[in-house]
């Protein structure tokens, strides 16, 4: 059996990338919100890390949607997904969430960048000021809505796969939470990496704040992965077969143990703990840690998608 | 700050309530689908009669214009079982089971995959289909495929658009030389299918998944016993 081609395989790697990008977008915007509310306040938009998150969130979601549309066998008919809805379809519900999410995202970004936008417009278009004022008046609602939509988006990618009764490994209630948590950690990593690229201070309070959240996040992710596979193994039957096929030897077994567990989770955890202990952070440390987490999450999406489709109920 | 935080919480709570309410609404939707129809088509494949000649496969291809490379129907051959002079094979039908509870219909984002409430036949509206392949992944019987000509999902529809329209039996049923296929209405107590089902022990595939398949099978007498 070739790891990338087998009979029961329906969804290929573009779907894994889409799942990855949706997770990053949701995670990045959660960190932008957290940084603004708990650390930076009104001046949040000046932080390179917040700017990175605010670039990443819409770009990742657009790229993800683009990949999704190109992956259809009839890409030019994609508008039919937006016009026809089926309430029992997780994909339909997800598309609706994605659409409202983008509206909330841009509304929140407008609130965040109110000052620079107003300055740039220089009161040339009074409409802009009026819209911005209305939005900032409702900022708490916009923020609450955005956070809930982001969390739904992160979990939805897991629900999308867990709705498939065909594949016992995917048809698993832990999957949405696992995808949500790993999505948030990829958002953290993306924010850090992007922030550094935008010349952010690797020892700034944003980095300290994100790293503090990342440690429990990684531990939680490990617990979830453990729960995921133990659950499969003790259910027996085809679920057990699926778990052993995935974790056993061969290409995907390597990806799991070396790529996801070692590079994606253990190394970032160790680096994080080390950096917390030795208070001063260097650029290279932060960048390597973030790259490891990002790679780990990307591999996790591919691993789950491919190995999940290997065993049929 | 205090006031802002309270507003934030209020906003969050309001949207949470909204989200919960809307999922309730979503969950309540499928109830509407319980209109009692007086036709519910089903099929029997009698494996004791099937000789694996695949005449059904060709008849289906011709009648429904199924392109090369894909098929609405396959006869899966297992075996040989037994010792040389007494060797035999087992033939089992792989095609849409026209599930009564349909995973493929539930997942389709556009409603292109649908179950006809009047006949219980599961089919695809190829115009509405965008080719996301969600239904193909969701069908536990793995019988859906993308039609290379229409680019839409495709599968057996009990010949709904061809033979049934002309008031005839499905092509595979008529073509079968050993009469191994029986097609009919489960709601009609006098139909042949109901009589056969009542008289003969039969089984269905993967019933544990709750799909309630309507492809009934009569097990070959000498089959492999799988543990
Ligand atoms: S067999 Fe597959 S395609 Fe046919 S109704 Fe059942 S789930 Fe749908
Ligand atoms: S491939 Fe077509 S029929 Fe199947 S779920 Fe997608 S849109 Fe619906
Ligand atoms: S019922 Fe019709 S569409 Fe279905 S397998 Fe038979 S010939 Fe093909």
PDB file of C-alpha atoms in Angstrom, chain A:
ATOM      1  CA  UNK A   1       0.000   0.000   0.000  1.00  0.00           C
ATOM      2  CA  UNK A   2       1.501   3.314  -1.110  1.00  0.00           C
ATOM      3  CA  UNK A   3       1.131   5.935   1.683  1.00  0.00           C
ATOM      4  CA  UNK A   4      -0.382   8.478  -0.717  1.00  0.00           C
ATOM      5  CA  UNK A   5      -2.442   6.201  -2.977  1.00  0.00           C
ATOM      6  CA  UNK A   6      -4.808   3.500  -1.837  1.00  0.00           C
ATOM      7  CA  UNK A   7      -8.294   2.390  -2.823  1.00  0.00           C
ATOM      8  CA  UNK A   8     -10.268   3.843   0.053  1.00  0.00           C
ATOM      9  CA  UNK A   9      -8.591   7.269  -0.243  1.00  0.00           C
ATOM     10  CA  UNK A  10     -11.061   9.967  -1.282  1.00  0.00           C
ATOM     11  CA  UNK A  11      -9.685  13.224   0.105  1.00  0.00           C
ATOM     12  CA  UNK A  12      -6.060  14.044  -0.716  1.00  0.00           C
ATOM     13  CA  UNK A  13      -3.506  16.481   0.707  1.00  0.00           C
ATOM     14  CA  UNK A  14      -5.200  19.718  -0.490  1.00  0.00           C
ATOM     15  CA  UNK A  15      -7.888  18.990   2.087  1.00  0.00           C
ATOM     16  CA  UNK A  16      -5.201  18.582   4.767  1.00  0.00           C
ATOM     17  CA  UNK A  17      -3.767  21.978   3.840  1.00  0.00           C
ATOM     18  CA  UNK A  18      -7.214  23.510   3.972  1.00  0.00           C
ATOM     19  CA  UNK A  19      -7.766  22.028   7.449  1.00  0.00           C
ATOM     20  CA  UNK A  20      -4.364  23.401   8.469  1.00  0.00           C
ATOM     21  CA  UNK A  21      -5.026  26.910   7.156  1.00  0.00           C
ATOM     22  CA  UNK A  22      -8.474  27.150   8.726  1.00  0.00           C
ATOM     23  CA  UNK A  23      -6.919  26.170  12.067  1.00  0.00           C
ATOM     24  CA  UNK A  24      -4.122  28.746  11.778  1.00  0.00           C
ATOM     25  CA  UNK A  25      -6.572  31.497  10.957  1.00  0.00           C
ATOM     26  CA  UNK A  26      -8.772  30.690  13.935  1.00  0.00           C
ATOM     27  CA  UNK A  27      -5.768  30.365  16.258  1.00  0.00           C
ATOM     28  CA  UNK A  28      -4.016  33.536  15.090  1.00  0.00           C
ATOM     29  CA  UNK A  29      -7.062  35.719  15.572  1.00  0.00           C
ATOM     30  CA  UNK A  30      -7.662  34.268  19.042  1.00  0.00           C
ATOM     31  CA  UNK A  31      -4.156  35.377  20.017  1.00  0.00           C
ATOM     32  CA  UNK A  32      -4.646  38.809  18.498  1.00  0.00           C
ATOM     33  CA  UNK A  33      -7.787  39.217  20.624  1.00  0.00           C
ATOM     34  CA  UNK A  34      -6.073  37.917  23.757  1.00  0.00           C
ATOM     35  CA  UNK A  35      -3.038  40.161  23.256  1.00  0.00           C
ATOM     36  CA  UNK A  36      -5.213  43.189  22.757  1.00  0.00           C
ATOM     37  CA  UNK A  37      -7.440  42.545  25.757  1.00  0.00           C
ATOM     38  CA  UNK A  38      -4.963  41.337  28.305  1.00  0.00           C
ATOM     39  CA  UNK A  39      -1.638  42.881  27.363  1.00  0.00           C
ATOM     40  CA  UNK A  40      -1.611  45.746  24.919  1.00  0.00           C
ATOM     41  CA  UNK A  41      -4.936  47.571  25.025  1.00  0.00           C
ATOM     42  CA  UNK A  42      -5.538  50.486  22.655  1.00  0.00           C
ATOM     43  CA  UNK A  43      -2.056  50.426  21.175  1.00  0.00           C
ATOM     44  CA  UNK A  44      -2.273  46.790  20.192  1.00  0.00           C
ATOM     45  CA  UNK A  45      -2.157  47.578  16.485  1.00  0.00           C
ATOM     46  CA  UNK A  46       1.409  48.853  16.861  1.00  0.00           C
ATOM     47  CA  UNK A  47       2.694  45.434  17.918  1.00  0.00           C
ATOM     48  CA  UNK A  48       4.381  43.407  15.166  1.00  0.00           C
ATOM     49  CA  UNK A  49       2.910  40.250  16.600  1.00  0.00           C
ATOM     50  CA  UNK A  50      -0.651  41.550  16.515  1.00  0.00           C
ATOM     51  CA  UNK A  51      -0.062  42.796  12.978  1.00  0.00           C
ATOM     52  CA  UNK A  52       1.262  39.386  11.971  1.00  0.00           C
ATOM     53  CA  UNK A  53      -1.807  37.666  13.420  1.00  0.00           C
ATOM     54  CA  UNK A  54      -4.081  40.156  11.670  1.00  0.00           C
ATOM     55  CA  UNK A  55      -2.424  39.474   8.329  1.00  0.00           C
ATOM     56  CA  UNK A  56      -2.313  35.745   8.830  1.00  0.00           C
ATOM     57  CA  UNK A  57      -5.953  35.282   9.826  1.00  0.00           C
ATOM     58  CA  UNK A  58      -7.602  36.596   6.641  1.00  0.00           C
ATOM     59  CA  UNK A  59      -4.857  35.388   4.294  1.00  0.00           C
ATOM     60  CA  UNK A  60      -4.955  31.848   5.666  1.00  0.00           C
ATOM     61  CA  UNK A  61      -8.725  31.667   5.439  1.00  0.00           C
ATOM     62  CA  UNK A  62      -8.739  32.983   1.849  1.00  0.00           C
ATOM     63  CA  UNK A  63      -5.994  30.606   0.786  1.00  0.00           C
ATOM     64  CA  UNK A  64      -7.832  27.728   2.455  1.00  0.00           C
ATOM     65  CA  UNK A  65     -11.075  28.560   0.699  1.00  0.00           C
ATOM     66  CA  UNK A  66      -9.216  28.903  -2.598  1.00  0.00           C
ATOM     67  CA  UNK A  67      -7.721  25.447  -2.204  1.00  0.00           C
ATOM     68  CA  UNK A  68     -11.099  24.052  -1.295  1.00  0.00           C
ATOM     69  CA  UNK A  69     -12.721  25.514  -4.408  1.00  0.00           C
ATOM     70  CA  UNK A  70      -9.924  24.318  -6.706  1.00  0.00           C
ATOM     71  CA  UNK A  71     -10.242  20.843  -5.240  1.00  0.00           C
ATOM     72  CA  UNK A  72     -13.897  20.537  -6.327  1.00  0.00           C
ATOM     73  CA  UNK A  73     -14.441  18.523  -9.483  1.00  0.00           C
ATOM     74  CA  UNK A  74     -16.564  21.459 -10.675  1.00  0.00           C
ATOM     75  CA  UNK A  75     -14.723  24.540  -9.336  1.00  0.00           C
ATOM     76  CA  UNK A  76     -16.848  26.955 -11.346  1.00  0.00           C
ATOM     77  CA  UNK A  77     -19.967  25.691  -9.610  1.00  0.00           C
ATOM     78  CA  UNK A  78     -18.670  26.591  -6.138  1.00  0.00           C
ATOM     79  CA  UNK A  79     -21.338  29.272  -5.794  1.00  0.00           C
ATOM     80  CA  UNK A  80     -23.915  26.510  -5.490  1.00  0.00           C
ATOM     81  CA  UNK A  81     -22.483  25.755  -2.041  1.00  0.00           C
ATOM     82  CA  UNK A  82     -23.245  29.342  -1.063  1.00  0.00           C
ATOM     83  CA  UNK A  83     -26.746  29.329  -2.509  1.00  0.00           C
ATOM     84  CA  UNK A  84     -28.014  25.894  -1.493  1.00  0.00           C
ATOM     85  CA  UNK A  85     -27.744  24.847   2.115  1.00  0.00           C
ATOM     86  CA  UNK A  86     -28.318  21.517   3.766  1.00  0.00           C
ATOM     87  CA  UNK A  87     -28.669  21.903   7.544  1.00  0.00           C
ATOM     88  CA  UNK A  88     -27.655  18.284   8.209  1.00  0.00           C
ATOM     89  CA  UNK A  89     -24.352  18.700   6.362  1.00  0.00           C
ATOM     90  CA  UNK A  90     -21.362  19.673   8.481  1.00  0.00           C
ATOM     91  CA  UNK A  91     -19.805  21.142   5.345  1.00  0.00           C
ATOM     92  CA  UNK A  92     -22.809  23.380   4.788  1.00  0.00           C
ATOM     93  CA  UNK A  93     -22.801  24.564   8.387  1.00  0.00           C
ATOM     94  CA  UNK A  94     -19.039  25.087   8.117  1.00  0.00           C
ATOM     95  CA  UNK A  95     -19.369  27.210   4.995  1.00  0.00           C
ATOM     96  CA  UNK A  96     -21.928  29.378   6.795  1.00  0.00           C
ATOM     97  CA  UNK A  97     -19.596  29.721   9.784  1.00  0.00           C
ATOM     98  CA  UNK A  98     -16.713  30.634   7.467  1.00  0.00           C
ATOM     99  CA  UNK A  99     -18.750  33.374   5.806  1.00  0.00           C
ATOM    100  CA  UNK A 100     -19.922  34.993   9.050  1.00  0.00           C
ATOM    101  CA  UNK A 101     -16.444  34.532  10.502  1.00  0.00           C
ATOM    102  CA  UNK A 102     -14.950  36.637   7.715  1.00  0.00           C
ATOM    103  CA  UNK A 103     -17.457  39.425   8.328  1.00  0.00           C
ATOM    104  CA  UNK A 104     -16.725  39.419  12.062  1.00  0.00           C
ATOM    105  CA  UNK A 105     -13.010  39.232  11.340  1.00  0.00           C
ATOM    106  CA  UNK A 106     -13.019  42.360   9.190  1.00  0.00           C
ATOM    107  CA  UNK A 107     -15.289  44.202  11.602  1.00  0.00           C
ATOM    108  CA  UNK A 108     -12.883  43.458  14.430  1.00  0.00           C
ATOM    109  CA  UNK A 109      -9.852  44.406  12.340  1.00  0.00           C
ATOM    110  CA  UNK A 110     -11.530  47.717  11.580  1.00  0.00           C
ATOM    111  CA  UNK A 111     -11.977  48.343  15.312  1.00  0.00           C
ATOM    112  CA  UNK A 112      -8.381  47.404  16.010  1.00  0.00           C
ATOM    113  CA  UNK A 113      -6.938  49.635  13.319  1.00  0.00           C
ATOM    114  CA  UNK A 114      -9.441  52.442  13.834  1.00  0.00           C
ATOM    115  CA  UNK A 115      -6.820  55.087  14.491  1.00  0.00           C
ATOM    116  CA  UNK A 116      -4.517  54.425  11.535  1.00  0.00           C
ATOM    117  CA  UNK A 117      -7.509  53.995   9.225  1.00  0.00           C
ATOM    118  CA  UNK A 118      -9.021  57.318  10.321  1.00  0.00           C
ATOM    119  CA  UNK A 119      -5.683  59.057  10.012  1.00  0.00           C
ATOM    120  CA  UNK A 120      -5.059  57.632   6.594  1.00  0.00           C
ATOM    121  CA  UNK A 121      -8.497  58.696   5.384  1.00  0.00           C
ATOM    122  CA  UNK A 122      -7.900  62.075   6.957  1.00  0.00           C
ATOM    123  CA  UNK A 123     -11.667  62.580   7.202  1.00  0.00           C
ATOM    124  CA  UNK A 124     -11.955  62.633   3.444  1.00  0.00           C
ATOM    125  CA  UNK A 125     -14.803  60.117   3.501  1.00  0.00           C
ATOM    126  CA  UNK A 126     -17.148  60.789   6.411  1.00  0.00           C
ATOM    127  CA  UNK A 127     -18.788  57.368   5.840  1.00  0.00           C
ATOM    128  CA  UNK A 128     -15.629  55.621   6.972  1.00  0.00           C
ATOM    129  CA  UNK A 129     -15.596  57.493  10.251  1.00  0.00           C
ATOM    130  CA  UNK A 130     -19.265  56.837  10.806  1.00  0.00           C
ATOM    131  CA  UNK A 131     -18.893  53.100  10.164  1.00  0.00           C
ATOM    132  CA  UNK A 132     -15.825  52.925  12.397  1.00  0.00           C
ATOM    133  CA  UNK A 133     -17.670  54.708  15.179  1.00  0.00           C
ATOM    134  CA  UNK A 134     -20.608  52.341  15.006  1.00  0.00           C
ATOM    135  CA  UNK A 135     -18.250  49.349  15.011  1.00  0.00           C
ATOM    136  CA  UNK A 136     -16.211  50.565  17.970  1.00  0.00           C
ATOM    137  CA  UNK A 137     -19.375  51.188  19.930  1.00  0.00           C
ATOM    138  CA  UNK A 138     -20.226  47.520  19.444  1.00  0.00           C
ATOM    139  CA  UNK A 139     -16.674  46.303  19.782  1.00  0.00           C
ATOM    140  CA  UNK A 140     -17.349  43.989  22.760  1.00  0.00           C
ATOM    141  CA  UNK A 141     -20.100  42.225  20.799  1.00  0.00           C
ATOM    142  CA  UNK A 142     -17.960  41.998  17.682  1.00  0.00           C
ATOM    143  CA  UNK A 143     -15.088  40.572  19.711  1.00  0.00           C
ATOM    144  CA  UNK A 144     -17.274  38.010  21.487  1.00  0.00           C
ATOM    145  CA  UNK A 145     -18.822  36.949  18.204  1.00  0.00           C
ATOM    146  CA  UNK A 146     -15.425  36.687  16.540  1.00  0.00           C
ATOM    147  CA  UNK A 147     -13.974  34.519  19.299  1.00  0.00           C
ATOM    148  CA  UNK A 148     -16.942  32.159  19.220  1.00  0.00           C
ATOM    149  CA  UNK A 149     -16.804  31.948  15.426  1.00  0.00           C
ATOM    150  CA  UNK A 150     -13.061  31.336  15.492  1.00  0.00           C
ATOM    151  CA  UNK A 151     -13.474  28.518  18.002  1.00  0.00           C
ATOM    152  CA  UNK A 152     -16.294  27.046  15.900  1.00  0.00           C
ATOM    153  CA  UNK A 153     -14.127  27.251  12.801  1.00  0.00           C
ATOM    154  CA  UNK A 154     -11.295  25.455  14.572  1.00  0.00           C
ATOM    155  CA  UNK A 155     -13.579  22.681  15.772  1.00  0.00           C
ATOM    156  CA  UNK A 156     -15.551  22.466  12.519  1.00  0.00           C
ATOM    157  CA  UNK A 157     -12.600  21.076  10.572  1.00  0.00           C
ATOM    158  CA  UNK A 158     -12.592  18.205  13.057  1.00  0.00           C
ATOM    159  CA  UNK A 159     -16.348  17.725  12.827  1.00  0.00           C
ATOM    160  CA  UNK A 160     -16.052  17.618   9.040  1.00  0.00           C
ATOM    161  CA  UNK A 161     -14.004  14.429   9.309  1.00  0.00           C
ATOM    162  CA  UNK A 162     -15.648  12.957  12.394  1.00  0.00           C
ATOM    163  CA  UNK A 163     -19.012  12.871  10.584  1.00  0.00           C
ATOM    164  CA  UNK A 164     -17.703  10.134   8.292  1.00  0.00           C
ATOM    165  CA  UNK A 165     -18.987   6.808   9.619  1.00  0.00           C
ATOM    166  CA  UNK A 166     -17.117   5.102   6.794  1.00  0.00           C
ATOM    167  CA  UNK A 167     -13.763   5.473   8.523  1.00  0.00           C
ATOM    168  CA  UNK A 168     -13.695   4.324  12.179  1.00  0.00           C
ATOM    169  CA  UNK A 169     -10.573   6.341  12.968  1.00  0.00           C
ATOM    170  CA  UNK A 170     -12.088   9.612  11.800  1.00  0.00           C
ATOM    171  CA  UNK A 171     -15.531   8.890  13.236  1.00  0.00           C
ATOM    172  CA  UNK A 172     -14.197   9.839  16.641  1.00  0.00           C
ATOM    173  CA  UNK A 173     -15.549  12.427  19.113  1.00  0.00           C
ATOM    174  CA  UNK A 174     -12.065  13.537  20.211  1.00  0.00           C
ATOM    175  CA  UNK A 175     -11.163  14.733  16.715  1.00  0.00           C
ATOM    176  CA  UNK A 176     -12.906  18.153  16.823  1.00  0.00           C
ATOM    177  CA  UNK A 177     -11.221  19.070  20.119  1.00  0.00           C
ATOM    178  CA  UNK A 178      -7.873  17.791  18.922  1.00  0.00           C
ATOM    179  CA  UNK A 179      -8.166  19.870  15.749  1.00  0.00           C
ATOM    180  CA  UNK A 180      -9.279  22.926  17.706  1.00  0.00           C
ATOM    181  CA  UNK A 181      -6.395  22.733  20.174  1.00  0.00           C
ATOM    182  CA  UNK A 182      -3.754  21.992  17.548  1.00  0.00           C
ATOM    183  CA  UNK A 183      -5.219  24.745  15.376  1.00  0.00           C
ATOM    184  CA  UNK A 184      -4.857  27.237  18.204  1.00  0.00           C
ATOM    185  CA  UNK A 185      -1.254  26.196  18.792  1.00  0.00           C
ATOM    186  CA  UNK A 186      -0.509  26.569  15.074  1.00  0.00           C
ATOM    187  CA  UNK A 187      -2.049  30.045  15.284  1.00  0.00           C
ATOM    188  CA  UNK A 188       0.326  30.844  18.140  1.00  0.00           C
ATOM    189  CA  UNK A 189       3.291  29.573  16.157  1.00  0.00           C
ATOM    190  CA  UNK A 190       2.238  31.471  13.048  1.00  0.00           C
ATOM    191  CA  UNK A 191       1.786  34.660  15.064  1.00  0.00           C
ATOM    192  CA  UNK A 192       5.239  34.330  16.622  1.00  0.00           C
ATOM    193  CA  UNK A 193       6.954  33.558  13.352  1.00  0.00           C
ATOM    194  CA  UNK A 194       5.160  36.319  11.482  1.00  0.00           C
ATOM    195  CA  UNK A 195       5.836  38.776  14.290  1.00  0.00           C
ATOM    196  CA  UNK A 196       9.551  38.061  14.129  1.00  0.00           C
ATOM    197  CA  UNK A 197       9.505  38.527  10.354  1.00  0.00           C
ATOM    198  CA  UNK A 198       7.888  41.922  10.938  1.00  0.00           C
ATOM    199  CA  UNK A 199      10.829  42.789  13.212  1.00  0.00           C
ATOM    200  CA  UNK A 200       9.062  42.139  16.507  1.00  0.00           C
ATOM    201  CA  UNK A 201      11.114  41.877  19.688  1.00  0.00           C
ATOM    202  CA  UNK A 202      11.753  38.181  20.449  1.00  0.00           C
ATOM    203  CA  UNK A 203      11.896  39.048  24.144  1.00  0.00           C
ATOM    204  CA  UNK A 204       8.790  41.230  24.115  1.00  0.00           C
ATOM    205  CA  UNK A 205       5.814  40.768  26.392  1.00  0.00           C
ATOM    206  CA  UNK A 206       3.780  39.327  23.505  1.00  0.00           C
ATOM    207  CA  UNK A 207       6.217  36.425  23.170  1.00  0.00           C
ATOM    208  CA  UNK A 208       6.197  35.793  26.915  1.00  0.00           C
ATOM    209  CA  UNK A 209       2.408  35.836  26.956  1.00  0.00           C
ATOM    210  CA  UNK A 210       2.048  33.430  24.005  1.00  0.00           C
ATOM    211  CA  UNK A 211       4.660  31.049  25.345  1.00  0.00           C
ATOM    212  CA  UNK A 212       2.861  30.864  28.670  1.00  0.00           C
ATOM    213  CA  UNK A 213      -0.289  29.724  26.904  1.00  0.00           C
ATOM    214  CA  UNK A 214       1.604  27.371  24.600  1.00  0.00           C
ATOM    215  CA  UNK A 215       2.943  25.139  27.375  1.00  0.00           C
ATOM    216  CA  UNK A 216      -0.447  23.993  28.714  1.00  0.00           C
ATOM    217  CA  UNK A 217      -1.703  23.848  25.118  1.00  0.00           C
ATOM    218  CA  UNK A 218       0.987  21.372  24.079  1.00  0.00           C
ATOM    219  CA  UNK A 219       0.420  19.255  27.176  1.00  0.00           C
ATOM    220  CA  UNK A 220      -3.306  19.218  26.454  1.00  0.00           C
ATOM    221  CA  UNK A 221      -2.619  18.225  22.853  1.00  0.00           C
ATOM    222  CA  UNK A 222      -0.520  15.278  23.996  1.00  0.00           C
ATOM    223  CA  UNK A 223      -3.322  14.165  26.316  1.00  0.00           C
ATOM    224  CA  UNK A 224      -5.824  14.454  23.468  1.00  0.00           C
ATOM    225  CA  UNK A 225      -3.684  12.414  21.073  1.00  0.00           C
ATOM    226  CA  UNK A 226      -3.263   9.787  23.774  1.00  0.00           C
ATOM    227  CA  UNK A 227      -7.018   9.727  24.427  1.00  0.00           C
ATOM    228  CA  UNK A 228      -7.719   9.572  20.706  1.00  0.00           C
ATOM    229  CA  UNK A 229      -5.663   6.433  20.132  1.00  0.00           C
ATOM    230  CA  UNK A 230      -6.438   4.696  23.424  1.00  0.00           C
ATOM    231  CA  UNK A 231     -10.122   5.218  22.633  1.00  0.00           C
ATOM    232  CA  UNK A 232      -9.671   3.584  19.236  1.00  0.00           C
ATOM    233  CA  UNK A 233      -7.678   0.690  20.616  1.00  0.00           C
ATOM    234  CA  UNK A 234     -10.104  -0.196  23.383  1.00  0.00           C
ATOM    235  CA  UNK A 235     -13.131   0.004  21.072  1.00  0.00           C
ATOM    236  CA  UNK A 236     -11.695  -3.010  19.245  1.00  0.00           C
ATOM    237  CA  UNK A 237     -12.784  -4.151  15.806  1.00  0.00           C
ATOM    238  CA  UNK A 238     -11.976  -1.937  12.854  1.00  0.00           C
ATOM    239  CA  UNK A 239     -11.168   1.017  15.153  1.00  0.00           C
ATOM    240  CA  UNK A 240      -8.366  -0.961  16.682  1.00  0.00           C
ATOM    241  CA  UNK A 241      -7.151  -2.049  13.252  1.00  0.00           C
ATOM    242  CA  UNK A 242      -7.156   1.607  12.178  1.00  0.00           C
ATOM    243  CA  UNK A 243      -5.129   2.689  15.219  1.00  0.00           C
ATOM    244  CA  UNK A 244      -2.492   0.021  14.726  1.00  0.00           C
ATOM    245  CA  UNK A 245      -2.256   0.660  10.984  1.00  0.00           C
ATOM    246  CA  UNK A 246      -1.662   4.343  11.666  1.00  0.00           C
ATOM    247  CA  UNK A 247       0.833   3.995  14.502  1.00  0.00           C
ATOM    248  CA  UNK A 248       2.661   0.936  13.228  1.00  0.00           C
ATOM    249  CA  UNK A 249       5.732   0.826  11.083  1.00  0.00           C
ATOM    250  CA  UNK A 250       6.015   2.374   7.683  1.00  0.00           C
ATOM    251  CA  UNK A 251       5.859   5.891   6.377  1.00  0.00           C
ATOM    252  CA  UNK A 252       2.965   7.227   8.446  1.00  0.00           C
ATOM    253  CA  UNK A 253       4.249   5.586  11.624  1.00  0.00           C
ATOM    254  CA  UNK A 254       7.465   7.561  11.175  1.00  0.00           C
ATOM    255  CA  UNK A 255       5.561  10.745  10.507  1.00  0.00           C
ATOM    256  CA  UNK A 256       3.637  10.220  13.716  1.00  0.00           C
ATOM    257  CA  UNK A 257       6.454   9.366  16.096  1.00  0.00           C
ATOM    258  CA  UNK A 258       9.290  11.430  14.637  1.00  0.00           C
ATOM    259  CA  UNK A 259       7.374  14.266  12.989  1.00  0.00           C
ATOM    260  CA  UNK A 260       4.394  14.887  15.243  1.00  0.00           C
ATOM    261  CA  UNK A 261       5.353  13.602  18.676  1.00  0.00           C
ATOM    262  CA  UNK A 262       9.066  14.482  18.616  1.00  0.00           C
ATOM    263  CA  UNK A 263       9.483  17.525  16.365  1.00  0.00           C
ATOM    264  CA  UNK A 264       5.950  18.921  16.623  1.00  0.00           C
ATOM    265  CA  UNK A 265       5.268  18.538  20.332  1.00  0.00           C
ATOM    266  CA  UNK A 266       8.214  17.395  22.454  1.00  0.00           C
ATOM    267  CA  UNK A 267      10.814  19.807  21.071  1.00  0.00           C
ATOM    268  CA  UNK A 268       8.583  22.914  21.300  1.00  0.00           C
ATOM    269  CA  UNK A 269       7.599  21.882  24.822  1.00  0.00           C
ATOM    270  CA  UNK A 270      11.225  21.481  25.841  1.00  0.00           C
ATOM    271  CA  UNK A 271      12.236  24.790  24.206  1.00  0.00           C
ATOM    272  CA  UNK A 272       9.313  26.564  25.825  1.00  0.00           C
ATOM    273  CA  UNK A 273      10.155  25.250  29.278  1.00  0.00           C
ATOM    274  CA  UNK A 274      13.815  26.110  28.764  1.00  0.00           C
ATOM    275  CA  UNK A 275      13.029  29.637  27.633  1.00  0.00           C
ATOM    276  CA  UNK A 276      10.637  30.223  30.523  1.00  0.00           C
ATOM    277  CA  UNK A 277      13.349  29.140  32.927  1.00  0.00           C
ATOM    278  CA  UNK A 278      16.096  31.237  31.335  1.00  0.00           C
ATOM    279  CA  UNK A 279      13.995  34.406  31.108  1.00  0.00           C
ATOM    280  CA  UNK A 280      15.812  35.947  28.094  1.00  0.00           C
ATOM    281  CA  UNK A 281      14.579  34.885  24.659  1.00  0.00           C
ATOM    282  CA  UNK A 282      16.654  34.849  21.518  1.00  0.00           C
ATOM    283  CA  UNK A 283      15.269  35.247  18.038  1.00  0.00           C
ATOM    284  CA  UNK A 284      16.593  31.902  16.825  1.00  0.00           C
ATOM    285  CA  UNK A 285      15.009  30.025  19.747  1.00  0.00           C
ATOM    286  CA  UNK A 286      11.597  31.553  19.228  1.00  0.00           C
ATOM    287  CA  UNK A 287      11.769  31.031  15.468  1.00  0.00           C
ATOM    288  CA  UNK A 288      12.838  27.390  15.699  1.00  0.00           C
ATOM    289  CA  UNK A 289      10.229  26.580  18.328  1.00  0.00           C
ATOM    290  CA  UNK A 290       7.484  28.148  16.256  1.00  0.00           C
ATOM    291  CA  UNK A 291       8.620  26.407  13.064  1.00  0.00           C
ATOM    292  CA  UNK A 292       8.637  23.049  14.825  1.00  0.00           C
ATOM    293  CA  UNK A 293       5.057  23.515  16.060  1.00  0.00           C
ATOM    294  CA  UNK A 294       3.859  24.645  12.648  1.00  0.00           C
ATOM    295  CA  UNK A 295       5.449  21.663  10.929  1.00  0.00           C
ATOM    296  CA  UNK A 296       4.005  19.358  13.587  1.00  0.00           C
ATOM    297  CA  UNK A 297       0.463  20.614  13.065  1.00  0.00           C
ATOM    298  CA  UNK A 298       0.742  20.382   9.273  1.00  0.00           C
ATOM    299  CA  UNK A 299       1.983  16.800   9.598  1.00  0.00           C
ATOM    300  CA  UNK A 300      -0.795  15.998  12.085  1.00  0.00           C
ATOM    301  CA  UNK A 301      -3.454  17.108   9.580  1.00  0.00           C
ATOM    302  CA  UNK A 302      -1.957  14.981   6.819  1.00  0.00           C
ATOM    303  CA  UNK A 303      -1.397  12.037   9.112  1.00  0.00           C
ATOM    304  CA  UNK A 304      -5.001  12.020  10.375  1.00  0.00           C
ATOM    305  CA  UNK A 305      -6.452  12.571   6.909  1.00  0.00           C
ATOM    306  CA  UNK A 306      -4.461   9.815   5.192  1.00  0.00           C
ATOM    307  CA  UNK A 307      -4.269   7.148   7.868  1.00  0.00           C
ATOM    308  CA  UNK A 308      -7.888   7.854   8.786  1.00  0.00           C
ATOM    309  CA  UNK A 309      -8.991   6.829   5.315  1.00  0.00           C
ATOM    310  CA  UNK A 310      -6.903   3.660   5.265  1.00  0.00           C
ATOM    311  CA  UNK A 311      -9.269   1.529   7.319  1.00  0.00           C
ATOM    312  CA  UNK A 312     -12.923   1.177   6.382  1.00  0.00           C
ATOM    313  CA  UNK A 313     -15.666   0.205   8.845  1.00  0.00           C
TER     314      UNK A 313
END
